[in-house]
XYZ file of C-alpha atoms in Angstrom:
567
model
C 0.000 0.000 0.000
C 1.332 3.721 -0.938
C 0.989 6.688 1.416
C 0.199 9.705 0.639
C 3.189 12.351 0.986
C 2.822 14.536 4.597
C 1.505 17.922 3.678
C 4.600 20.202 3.178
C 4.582 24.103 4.268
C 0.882 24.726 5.204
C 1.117 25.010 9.145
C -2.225 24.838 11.190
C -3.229 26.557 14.600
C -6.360 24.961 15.087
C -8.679 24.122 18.417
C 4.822 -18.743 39.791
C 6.900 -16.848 42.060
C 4.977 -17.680 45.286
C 1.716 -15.254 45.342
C 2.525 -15.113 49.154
C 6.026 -13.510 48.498
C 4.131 -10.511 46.519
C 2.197 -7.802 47.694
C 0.567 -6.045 45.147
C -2.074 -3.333 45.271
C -4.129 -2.320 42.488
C -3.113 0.780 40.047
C -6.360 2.937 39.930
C -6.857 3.952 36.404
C -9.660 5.917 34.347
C -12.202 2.852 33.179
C -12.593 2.638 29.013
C -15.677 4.916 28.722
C -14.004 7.413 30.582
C -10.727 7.052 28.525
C -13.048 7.554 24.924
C -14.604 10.339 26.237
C -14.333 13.586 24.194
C -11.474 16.119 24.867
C -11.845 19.742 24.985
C -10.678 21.654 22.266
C -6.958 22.675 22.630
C -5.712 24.985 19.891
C -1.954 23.811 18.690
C 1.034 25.876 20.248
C 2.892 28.502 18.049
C 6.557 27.522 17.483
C 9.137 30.104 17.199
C 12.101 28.668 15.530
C 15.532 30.091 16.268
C 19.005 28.497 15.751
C 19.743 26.287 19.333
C 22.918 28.250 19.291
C 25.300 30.292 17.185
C 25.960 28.543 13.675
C 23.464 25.690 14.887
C 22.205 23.455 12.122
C 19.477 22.551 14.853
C 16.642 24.862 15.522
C 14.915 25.155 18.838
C 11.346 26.380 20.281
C 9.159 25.980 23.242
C 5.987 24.732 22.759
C 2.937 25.283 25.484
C 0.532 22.301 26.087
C -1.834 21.667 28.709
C -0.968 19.526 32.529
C -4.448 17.867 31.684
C -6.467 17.580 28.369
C -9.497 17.311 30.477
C -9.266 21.052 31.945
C -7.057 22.460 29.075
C -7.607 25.904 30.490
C -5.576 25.384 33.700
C -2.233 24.844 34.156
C 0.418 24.929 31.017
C 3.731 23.361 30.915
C 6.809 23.644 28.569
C 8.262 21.389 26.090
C 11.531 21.688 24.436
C 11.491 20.717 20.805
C 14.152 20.912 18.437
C 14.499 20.641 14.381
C 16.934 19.630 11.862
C 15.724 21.197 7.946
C 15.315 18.682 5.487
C 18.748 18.776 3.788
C 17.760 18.522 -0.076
C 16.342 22.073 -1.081
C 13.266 21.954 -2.959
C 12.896 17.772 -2.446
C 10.815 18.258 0.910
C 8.738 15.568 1.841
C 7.159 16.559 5.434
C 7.946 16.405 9.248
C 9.342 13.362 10.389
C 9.085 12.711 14.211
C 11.137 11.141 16.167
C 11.448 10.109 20.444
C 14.657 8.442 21.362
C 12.901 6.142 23.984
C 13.714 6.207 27.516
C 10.775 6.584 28.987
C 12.420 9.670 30.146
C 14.638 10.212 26.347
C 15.338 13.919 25.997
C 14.527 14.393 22.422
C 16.410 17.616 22.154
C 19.886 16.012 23.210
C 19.715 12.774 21.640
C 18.356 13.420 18.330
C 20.885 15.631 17.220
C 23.618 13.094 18.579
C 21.917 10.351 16.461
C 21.275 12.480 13.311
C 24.029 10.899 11.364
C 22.098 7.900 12.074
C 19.272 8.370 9.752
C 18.776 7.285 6.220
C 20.407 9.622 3.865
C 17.409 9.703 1.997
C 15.538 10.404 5.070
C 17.275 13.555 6.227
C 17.506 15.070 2.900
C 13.339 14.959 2.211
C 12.586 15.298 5.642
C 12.030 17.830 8.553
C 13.402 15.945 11.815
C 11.615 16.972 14.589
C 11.930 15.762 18.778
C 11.160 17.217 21.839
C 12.038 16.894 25.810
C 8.404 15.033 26.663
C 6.960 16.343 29.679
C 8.541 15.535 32.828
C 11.587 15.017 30.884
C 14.871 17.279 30.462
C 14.641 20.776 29.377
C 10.375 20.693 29.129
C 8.695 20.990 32.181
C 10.347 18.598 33.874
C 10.553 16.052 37.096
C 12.679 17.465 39.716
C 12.959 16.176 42.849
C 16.187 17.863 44.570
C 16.980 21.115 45.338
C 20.257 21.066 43.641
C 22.203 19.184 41.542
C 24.327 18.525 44.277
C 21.468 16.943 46.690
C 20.433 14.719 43.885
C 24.251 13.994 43.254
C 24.200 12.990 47.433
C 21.089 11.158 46.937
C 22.577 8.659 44.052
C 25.674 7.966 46.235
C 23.536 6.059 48.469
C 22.413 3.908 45.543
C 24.148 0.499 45.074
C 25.824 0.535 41.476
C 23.945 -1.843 39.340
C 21.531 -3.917 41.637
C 21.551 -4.291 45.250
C 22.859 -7.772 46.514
C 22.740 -8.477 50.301
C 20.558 -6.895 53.251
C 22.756 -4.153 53.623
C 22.500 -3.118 50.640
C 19.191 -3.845 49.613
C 18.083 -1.680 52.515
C 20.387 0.931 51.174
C 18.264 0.528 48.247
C 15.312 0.718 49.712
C 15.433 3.207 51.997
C 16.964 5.465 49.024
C 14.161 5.026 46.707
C 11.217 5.372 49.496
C 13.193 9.105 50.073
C 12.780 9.636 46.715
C 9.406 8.888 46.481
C 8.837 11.772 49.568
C 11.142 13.834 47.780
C 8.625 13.929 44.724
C 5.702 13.911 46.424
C 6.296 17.257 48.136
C 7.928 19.147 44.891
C 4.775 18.713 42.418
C 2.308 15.769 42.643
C 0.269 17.064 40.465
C 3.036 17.070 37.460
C 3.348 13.317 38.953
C -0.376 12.229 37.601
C 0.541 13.932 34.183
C 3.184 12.729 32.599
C 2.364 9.225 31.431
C 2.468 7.752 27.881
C -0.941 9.291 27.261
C -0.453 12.598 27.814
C 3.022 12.480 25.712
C 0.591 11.051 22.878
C -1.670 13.591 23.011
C 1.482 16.334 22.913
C 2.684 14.980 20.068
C -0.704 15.082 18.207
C -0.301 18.750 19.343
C 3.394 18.805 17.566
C 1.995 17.404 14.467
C -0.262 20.210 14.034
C 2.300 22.986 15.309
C 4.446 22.155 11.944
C 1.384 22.342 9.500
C 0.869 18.074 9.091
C -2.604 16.548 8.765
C -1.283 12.968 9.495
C 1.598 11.783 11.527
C 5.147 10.567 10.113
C 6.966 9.136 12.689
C 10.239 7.012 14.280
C 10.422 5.806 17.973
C 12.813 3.530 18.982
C 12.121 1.455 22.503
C 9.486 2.757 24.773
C 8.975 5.451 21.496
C 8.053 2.459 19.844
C 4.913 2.266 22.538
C 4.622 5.618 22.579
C 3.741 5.522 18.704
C 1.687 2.361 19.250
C -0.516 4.317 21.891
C -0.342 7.202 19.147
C -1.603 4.827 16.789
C -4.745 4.200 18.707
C -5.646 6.985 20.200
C -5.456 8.779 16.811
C -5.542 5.587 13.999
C -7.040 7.811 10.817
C -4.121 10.378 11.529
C -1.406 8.001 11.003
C 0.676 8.223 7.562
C 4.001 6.477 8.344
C 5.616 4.892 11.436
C 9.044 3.731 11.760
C 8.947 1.357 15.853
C 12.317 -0.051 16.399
C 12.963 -1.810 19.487
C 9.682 -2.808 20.443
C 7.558 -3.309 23.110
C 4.765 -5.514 23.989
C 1.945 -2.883 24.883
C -0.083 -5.677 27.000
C 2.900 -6.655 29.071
C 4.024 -3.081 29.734
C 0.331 -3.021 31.773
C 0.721 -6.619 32.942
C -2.380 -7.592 30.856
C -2.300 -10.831 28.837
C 1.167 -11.820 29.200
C 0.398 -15.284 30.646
C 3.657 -14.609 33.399
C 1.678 -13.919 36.268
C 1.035 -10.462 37.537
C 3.344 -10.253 40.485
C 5.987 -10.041 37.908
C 7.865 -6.551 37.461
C 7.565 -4.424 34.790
C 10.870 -5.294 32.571
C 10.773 -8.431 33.326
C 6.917 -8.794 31.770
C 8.133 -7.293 28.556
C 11.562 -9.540 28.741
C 14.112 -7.408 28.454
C 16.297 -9.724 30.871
C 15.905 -12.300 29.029
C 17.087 -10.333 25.809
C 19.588 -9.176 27.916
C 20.614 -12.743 28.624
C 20.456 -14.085 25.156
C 22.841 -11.161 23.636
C 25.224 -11.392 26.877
C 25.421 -14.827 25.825
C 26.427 -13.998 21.979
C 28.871 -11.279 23.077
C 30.659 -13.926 25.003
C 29.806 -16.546 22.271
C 31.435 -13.786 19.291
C 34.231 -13.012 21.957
C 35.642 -16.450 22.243
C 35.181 -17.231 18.557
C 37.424 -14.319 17.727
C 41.383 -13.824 18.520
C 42.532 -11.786 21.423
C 43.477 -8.895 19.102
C 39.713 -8.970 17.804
C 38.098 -8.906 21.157
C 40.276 -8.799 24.499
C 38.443 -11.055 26.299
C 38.821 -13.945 24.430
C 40.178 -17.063 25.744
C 39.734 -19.108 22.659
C 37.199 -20.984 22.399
C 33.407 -19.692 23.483
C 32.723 -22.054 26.406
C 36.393 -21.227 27.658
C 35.351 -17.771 27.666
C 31.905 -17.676 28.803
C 34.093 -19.560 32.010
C 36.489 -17.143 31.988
C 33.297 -14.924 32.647
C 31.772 -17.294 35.209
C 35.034 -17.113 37.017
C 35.275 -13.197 36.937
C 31.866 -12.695 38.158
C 32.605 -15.662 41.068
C 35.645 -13.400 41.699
C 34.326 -10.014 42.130
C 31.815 -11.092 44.348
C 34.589 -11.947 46.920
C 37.202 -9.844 46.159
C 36.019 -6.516 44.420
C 38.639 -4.766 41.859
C 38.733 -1.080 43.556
C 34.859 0.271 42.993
C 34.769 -2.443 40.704
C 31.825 -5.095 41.974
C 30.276 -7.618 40.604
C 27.173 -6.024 40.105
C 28.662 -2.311 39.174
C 30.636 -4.932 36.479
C 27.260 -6.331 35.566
C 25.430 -3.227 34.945
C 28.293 -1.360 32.429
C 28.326 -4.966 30.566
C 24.713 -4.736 29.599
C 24.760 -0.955 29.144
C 27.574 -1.091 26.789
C 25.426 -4.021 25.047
C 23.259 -1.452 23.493
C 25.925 -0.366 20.224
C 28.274 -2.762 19.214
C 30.365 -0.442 17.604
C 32.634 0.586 19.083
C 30.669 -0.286 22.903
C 31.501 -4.100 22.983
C 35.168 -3.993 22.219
C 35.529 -1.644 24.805
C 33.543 -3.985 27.350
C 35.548 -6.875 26.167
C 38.810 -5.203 26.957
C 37.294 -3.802 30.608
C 36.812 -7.807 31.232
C 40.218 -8.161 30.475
C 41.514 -5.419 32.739
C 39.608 -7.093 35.837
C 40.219 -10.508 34.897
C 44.031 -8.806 35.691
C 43.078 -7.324 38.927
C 43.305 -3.840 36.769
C 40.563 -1.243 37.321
C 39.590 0.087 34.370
C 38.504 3.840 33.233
C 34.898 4.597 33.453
C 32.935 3.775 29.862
C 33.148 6.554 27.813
C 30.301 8.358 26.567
C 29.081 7.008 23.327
C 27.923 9.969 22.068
C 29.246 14.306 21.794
C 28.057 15.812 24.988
C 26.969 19.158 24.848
C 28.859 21.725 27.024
C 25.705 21.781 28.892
C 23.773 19.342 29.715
C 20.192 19.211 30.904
C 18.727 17.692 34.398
C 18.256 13.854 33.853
C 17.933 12.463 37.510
C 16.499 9.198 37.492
C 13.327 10.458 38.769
C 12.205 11.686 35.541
C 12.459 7.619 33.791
C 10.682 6.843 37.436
C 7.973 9.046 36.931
C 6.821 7.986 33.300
C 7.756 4.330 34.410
C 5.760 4.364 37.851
C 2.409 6.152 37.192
C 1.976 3.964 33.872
C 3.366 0.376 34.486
C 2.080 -1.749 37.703
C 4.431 -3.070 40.169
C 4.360 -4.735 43.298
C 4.306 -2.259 45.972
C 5.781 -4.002 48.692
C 9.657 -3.286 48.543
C 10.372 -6.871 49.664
C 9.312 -8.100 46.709
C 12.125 -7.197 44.553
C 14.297 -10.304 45.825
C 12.264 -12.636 45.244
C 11.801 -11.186 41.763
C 15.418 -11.446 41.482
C 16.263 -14.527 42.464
C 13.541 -15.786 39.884
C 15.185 -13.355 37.815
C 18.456 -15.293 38.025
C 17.324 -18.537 37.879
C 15.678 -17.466 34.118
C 18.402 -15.133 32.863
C 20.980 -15.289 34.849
C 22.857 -12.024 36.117
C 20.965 -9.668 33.498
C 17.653 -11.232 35.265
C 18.916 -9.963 38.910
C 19.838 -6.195 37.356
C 16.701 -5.831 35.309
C 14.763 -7.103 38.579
C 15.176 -4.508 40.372
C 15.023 -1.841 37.639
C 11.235 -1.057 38.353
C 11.457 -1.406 42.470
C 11.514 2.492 41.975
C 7.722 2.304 41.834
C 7.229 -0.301 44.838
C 6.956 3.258 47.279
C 5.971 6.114 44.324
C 3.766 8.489 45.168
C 2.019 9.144 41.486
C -0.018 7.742 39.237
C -1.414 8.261 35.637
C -5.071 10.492 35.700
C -5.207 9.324 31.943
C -3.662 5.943 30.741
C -4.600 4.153 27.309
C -4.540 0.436 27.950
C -5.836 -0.561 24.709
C -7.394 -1.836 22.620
C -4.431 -1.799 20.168
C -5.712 -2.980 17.389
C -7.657 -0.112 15.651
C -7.144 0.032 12.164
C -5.268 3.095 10.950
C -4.911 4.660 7.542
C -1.875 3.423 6.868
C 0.024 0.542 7.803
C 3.050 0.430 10.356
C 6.755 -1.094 9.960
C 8.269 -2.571 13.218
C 12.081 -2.801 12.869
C 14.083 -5.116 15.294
C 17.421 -6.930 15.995
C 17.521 -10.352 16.717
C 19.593 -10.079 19.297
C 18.425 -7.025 21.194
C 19.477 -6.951 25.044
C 16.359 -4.077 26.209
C 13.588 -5.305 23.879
C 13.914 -8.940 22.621
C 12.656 -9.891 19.023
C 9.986 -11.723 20.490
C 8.412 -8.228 21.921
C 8.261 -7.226 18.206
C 6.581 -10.348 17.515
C 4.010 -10.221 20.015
C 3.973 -6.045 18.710
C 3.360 -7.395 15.112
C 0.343 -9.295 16.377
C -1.437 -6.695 18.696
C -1.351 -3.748 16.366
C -3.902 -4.167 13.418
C -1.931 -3.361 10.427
C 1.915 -3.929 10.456
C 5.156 -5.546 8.891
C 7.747 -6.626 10.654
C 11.129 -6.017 9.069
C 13.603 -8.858 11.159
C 17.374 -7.955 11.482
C 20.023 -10.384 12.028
C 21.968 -7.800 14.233
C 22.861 -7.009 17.745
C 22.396 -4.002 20.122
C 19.934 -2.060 21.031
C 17.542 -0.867 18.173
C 18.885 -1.066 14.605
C 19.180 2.808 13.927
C 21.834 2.678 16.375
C 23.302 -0.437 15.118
C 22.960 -0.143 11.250
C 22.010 -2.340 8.557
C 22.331 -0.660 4.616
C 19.383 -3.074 3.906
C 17.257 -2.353 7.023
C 17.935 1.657 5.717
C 17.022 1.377 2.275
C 13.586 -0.185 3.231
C 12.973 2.111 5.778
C 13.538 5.204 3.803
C 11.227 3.689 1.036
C 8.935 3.393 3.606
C 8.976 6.651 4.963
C 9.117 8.500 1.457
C 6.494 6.321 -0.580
C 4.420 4.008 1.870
C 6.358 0.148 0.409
C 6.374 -1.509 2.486
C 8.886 -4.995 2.716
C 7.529 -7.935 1.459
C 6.482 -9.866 4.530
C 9.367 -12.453 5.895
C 11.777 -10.087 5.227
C 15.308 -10.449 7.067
C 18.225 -8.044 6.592
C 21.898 -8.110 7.927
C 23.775 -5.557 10.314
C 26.724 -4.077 8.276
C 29.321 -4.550 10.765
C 29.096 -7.772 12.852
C 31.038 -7.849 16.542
C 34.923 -8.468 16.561
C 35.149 -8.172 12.953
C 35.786 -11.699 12.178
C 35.607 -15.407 14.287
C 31.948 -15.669 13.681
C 30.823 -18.770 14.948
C 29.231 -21.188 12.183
C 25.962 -22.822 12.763
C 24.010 -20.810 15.349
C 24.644 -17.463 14.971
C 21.493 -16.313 13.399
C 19.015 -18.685 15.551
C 16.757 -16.457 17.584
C 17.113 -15.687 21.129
C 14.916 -17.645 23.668
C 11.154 -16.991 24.154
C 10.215 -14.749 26.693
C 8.129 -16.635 27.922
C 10.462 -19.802 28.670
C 13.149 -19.683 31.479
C 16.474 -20.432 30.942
C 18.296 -23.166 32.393
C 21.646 -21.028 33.098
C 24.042 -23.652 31.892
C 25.255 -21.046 29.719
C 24.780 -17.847 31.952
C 27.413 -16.760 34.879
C 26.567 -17.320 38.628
C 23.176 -16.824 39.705
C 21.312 -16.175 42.874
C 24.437 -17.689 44.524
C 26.860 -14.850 43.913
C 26.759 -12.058 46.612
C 28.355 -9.092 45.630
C 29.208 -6.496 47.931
C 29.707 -2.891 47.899
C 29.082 -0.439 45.071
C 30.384 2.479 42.867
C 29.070 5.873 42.966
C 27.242 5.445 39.194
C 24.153 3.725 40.930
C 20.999 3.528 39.348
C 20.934 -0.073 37.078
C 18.518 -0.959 34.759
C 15.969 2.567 35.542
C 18.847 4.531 33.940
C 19.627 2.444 31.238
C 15.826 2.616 29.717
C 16.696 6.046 29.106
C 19.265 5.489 27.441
């Protein structure tokens, strides 16, 4: 099926974890009827483009939406948006938008560090458009310290990676119950306003702002729920989406999934067991390559996956510096999300512990701006908490990791306690879409996803493909985290058709990633079989020490899992 082209120029400013481990208590949200009702009016914000800075390519503005579309004429907030031009004078297609994921992505930082990232094709017809969503960066944002230096004290407290032991678990705890107090007392109300919803309805808002009468769009990760709740809140306004890295829209509510509902929120939509399945091809890719290919190596793939089961044995006794186990863990998986140049670097910080050598902090991946906007962890939190159940009693979380372990081994333990955040938060969603999500929209969608994704596993695209009423799903053999961020030429070339004309792939399609790990040493025979089913546990012959290895200690990065999603 072809699209029409977006409407260039004309802009518009018109109106079996034991139940008796978990406590849970129910999420109050709006029923269905209330959810359909009709909105007020809400004319679209004027945006005033100026250059972000001095000789900027990237443009800037503040738009002005309303803290609830139910009362539209009360409070305001801000959101930061920012614009790249379409490149090829005179070949303009429309506005293409984009959110970077999170939840809690600032738009305005990380698009313009992942421009280069785009089709070719893509930036030259196209307007690129993202934003700060609310809560979120340089918008009106979540902000639950004083100063950055309270918030900086506050995250000291916080284990690195995942708590392991009482002490530290009540370290944990006790942290994340301040925080909840700490937000409570600076703006509830902002806390019952900034869930997926409410971001969908801002971005309808956008979309009208730049003059489009249907929405072209690319969200990677929790975008790619974002767009799906777009999709059916709004299905005749839809002309193009691009959702890479997707998520399961019934799991992120706990609806359907068939785990159970004590089960946390990341662990419902499997991203520990993605995590598990790519943690097991890194080491897999490592050992089939030579030292000078990947520093870890120790020849063979089961004699490195030991030498990693050894490591992590090793750091739980005897910690290299601020080095831990679990602060080890956690900049593993994070450095799992872009294989190039992310997992050589990873491989050759194994190396330097498996030497008793502490190695340099990871590097950032991306330019950093001279200044950088607020991102405390309570702005992922808030998005996270108020849409997403989770058990509410903080002594859940263990037991949720020591399941966690036993079905994806140390990734299951760190993306555990990701959500425990929300056992003790004070806010929750006024408006949350939970579906349905399969209302037909005018045009169809294209899901993009690696096979080996370690946040959102290929089955979550899957599942996606199934949910949403009219889709294709475009399968990578690739690694990482989302495949914009881990190319593939052929995954490009599709997409930009896509976006441009409305072709879609022909269905069963499977590209390649351009630039596989380590260069060379690619095992033969399994490398392109698919990672594990979410829904199966793993047996963790093949994973490093579970539930049995108790770290200690912690470096002063804290956070885990909650501050990867934003990443």
């Amino acid at each position: 099926m072809r699209i029409p082209r977006a409407t260039a120029g004309r802009r518009r400013r018109t109106a079996p974890l034991a139940a008796a481990v978990l406590c849970l208590t129910a999420v109050t949200r709006p029923d269905l009827a209330a959810a359909a009702a009709p909105l007020p009016p809400v004319a679209a914000p004027r945006l005033d483009w100026r250059p972000c800075a001095s000789g900027s390519r990237f443009d800037c503005a503040t738009a002005k939406v309303p803290l609830d579309y139910r009362a539209p004429a009360g409070r305001s907030l801000r959101l930061a948006v920012v614009r790249r031009k379409a490149t090829g004078p005179g070949r303009r297609v429309g506005t293409l938008f984009m959110n970077p994921g999170g939840p809690g992505g600032p738009g305005t930082l990380q698009m313009p560090q992942w421009y280069e990232f785009f089709p070719k094709e893509v930036r030259e017809r196209f307007d690129i458009v993202s934003w700060d969503p609310r809560g979120v960066g340089e918008s009106t944002a979540v902000r639950c310290f004083d100063s950055d230096l309270a918030a900086a004290t506050w995250q000291a407290r916080v284990p690195a990676g995942f708590p392991v032991g009482a002490r530290e678990r009540a370290a944990w705890t006790a942290a994340y119950q301040d925080l909840g107090r700490r937000c409570q007392k600076r703006d509830p109300e902002l806390l019952r306003h900034v869930s997926t919803t409410d971001t969908a309805r801002d971005l309808d808002l956008l979309r009208r702002a730049v003059g489009e009468t249907r929405l072209t769009y690319w969200g990677t990760s929790y975008g790619s729920f974002l767009g799906a709740t777009y999709a059916n809140l709004f299905p005749d306004r839809v002309r193009a989406m691009v959702l890479d890295g997707n998520f399961d829209p019934r799991a992120w509510f706990g609806e359907g999934t068939g785990t159970g509902t004590g089960l946390a929120t990341f662990q419902r939509l499997g991203a520990d067991l993605g995590a598990a399945a790519t943690l097991d091809r890194f080491l897999t890719l490592c050992g089939s390559a030579t030292p000078t290919n990947c520093a870890f190596s120790a020849g063979s793939p089961a004699a490195t996956r030991d030498r990693f089961a050894q490591l992590s044995t090793r750091l739980a006794e005897h910690p290299v510096g601020a080095w831990t186990y679990a602060a080890a863990i956690d900049d593993l998986l994070t450095n799992l999300y872009v294989v190039h140049p992310a997992w050589s670097r990873a491989a050759a910080r194994l190396e330097d512990l498996w030497q008793g050598r502490a190695p340099e902090p990871s590097p950032p991946l991306f330019p950093q701006p001279a200044k950088m906007p607020y991102l405390g962890v309570e702005q992922a939190a808030a998005v996270l908490c108020s849409d997403s159940p989770n058990p509410r009693d903080p002594a859940a979380y263990q037991a949720l990791a020591e399941l966690g372990a036993r079905r994806a081994g140390a990734a299951g333990q760190s993306w555990a306690w990701a959500s425990e955040a929300c056992a003790q938060w004070p806010g929750r969603a006024a408006d949350s879409y939970t579906g349905p999500w399969n209302r037909p929209t005018a045009h169809p969608l294209l899901l993009v996803n690696n096979v080996y994704d370690p946040a959102t596993p290929y089955r979550a695209a899957q599942t996606m493909a199934t949910q949403l009423a009219d889709t294709r799903l475009l399968t990578v053999q690739g690694y990482g985290h989302t495949v914009l961020l881990n190319p593939s030429t052929c995954a490009k070339n599709y997409e930009s058709r896509y976006l441009l004309d409305g072709v879609l792939p022909p269905a069963g399609t499977t590209c390649r990633t351009d630039r596989p790990p380590f260069a060379t040493g690619t095992p033969k025979g399994d490398t392109d079989t698919p990672p594990p089913s979410p829904d199966t546990p793993r047996d963790g012959t093949d994973t490093p020490p579970l539930s049995a290895v108790k770290p200690r200690g912690g470096m002063d990065t804290g956070g885990g899992a909650l501050a990867r999603v934003a990443d």
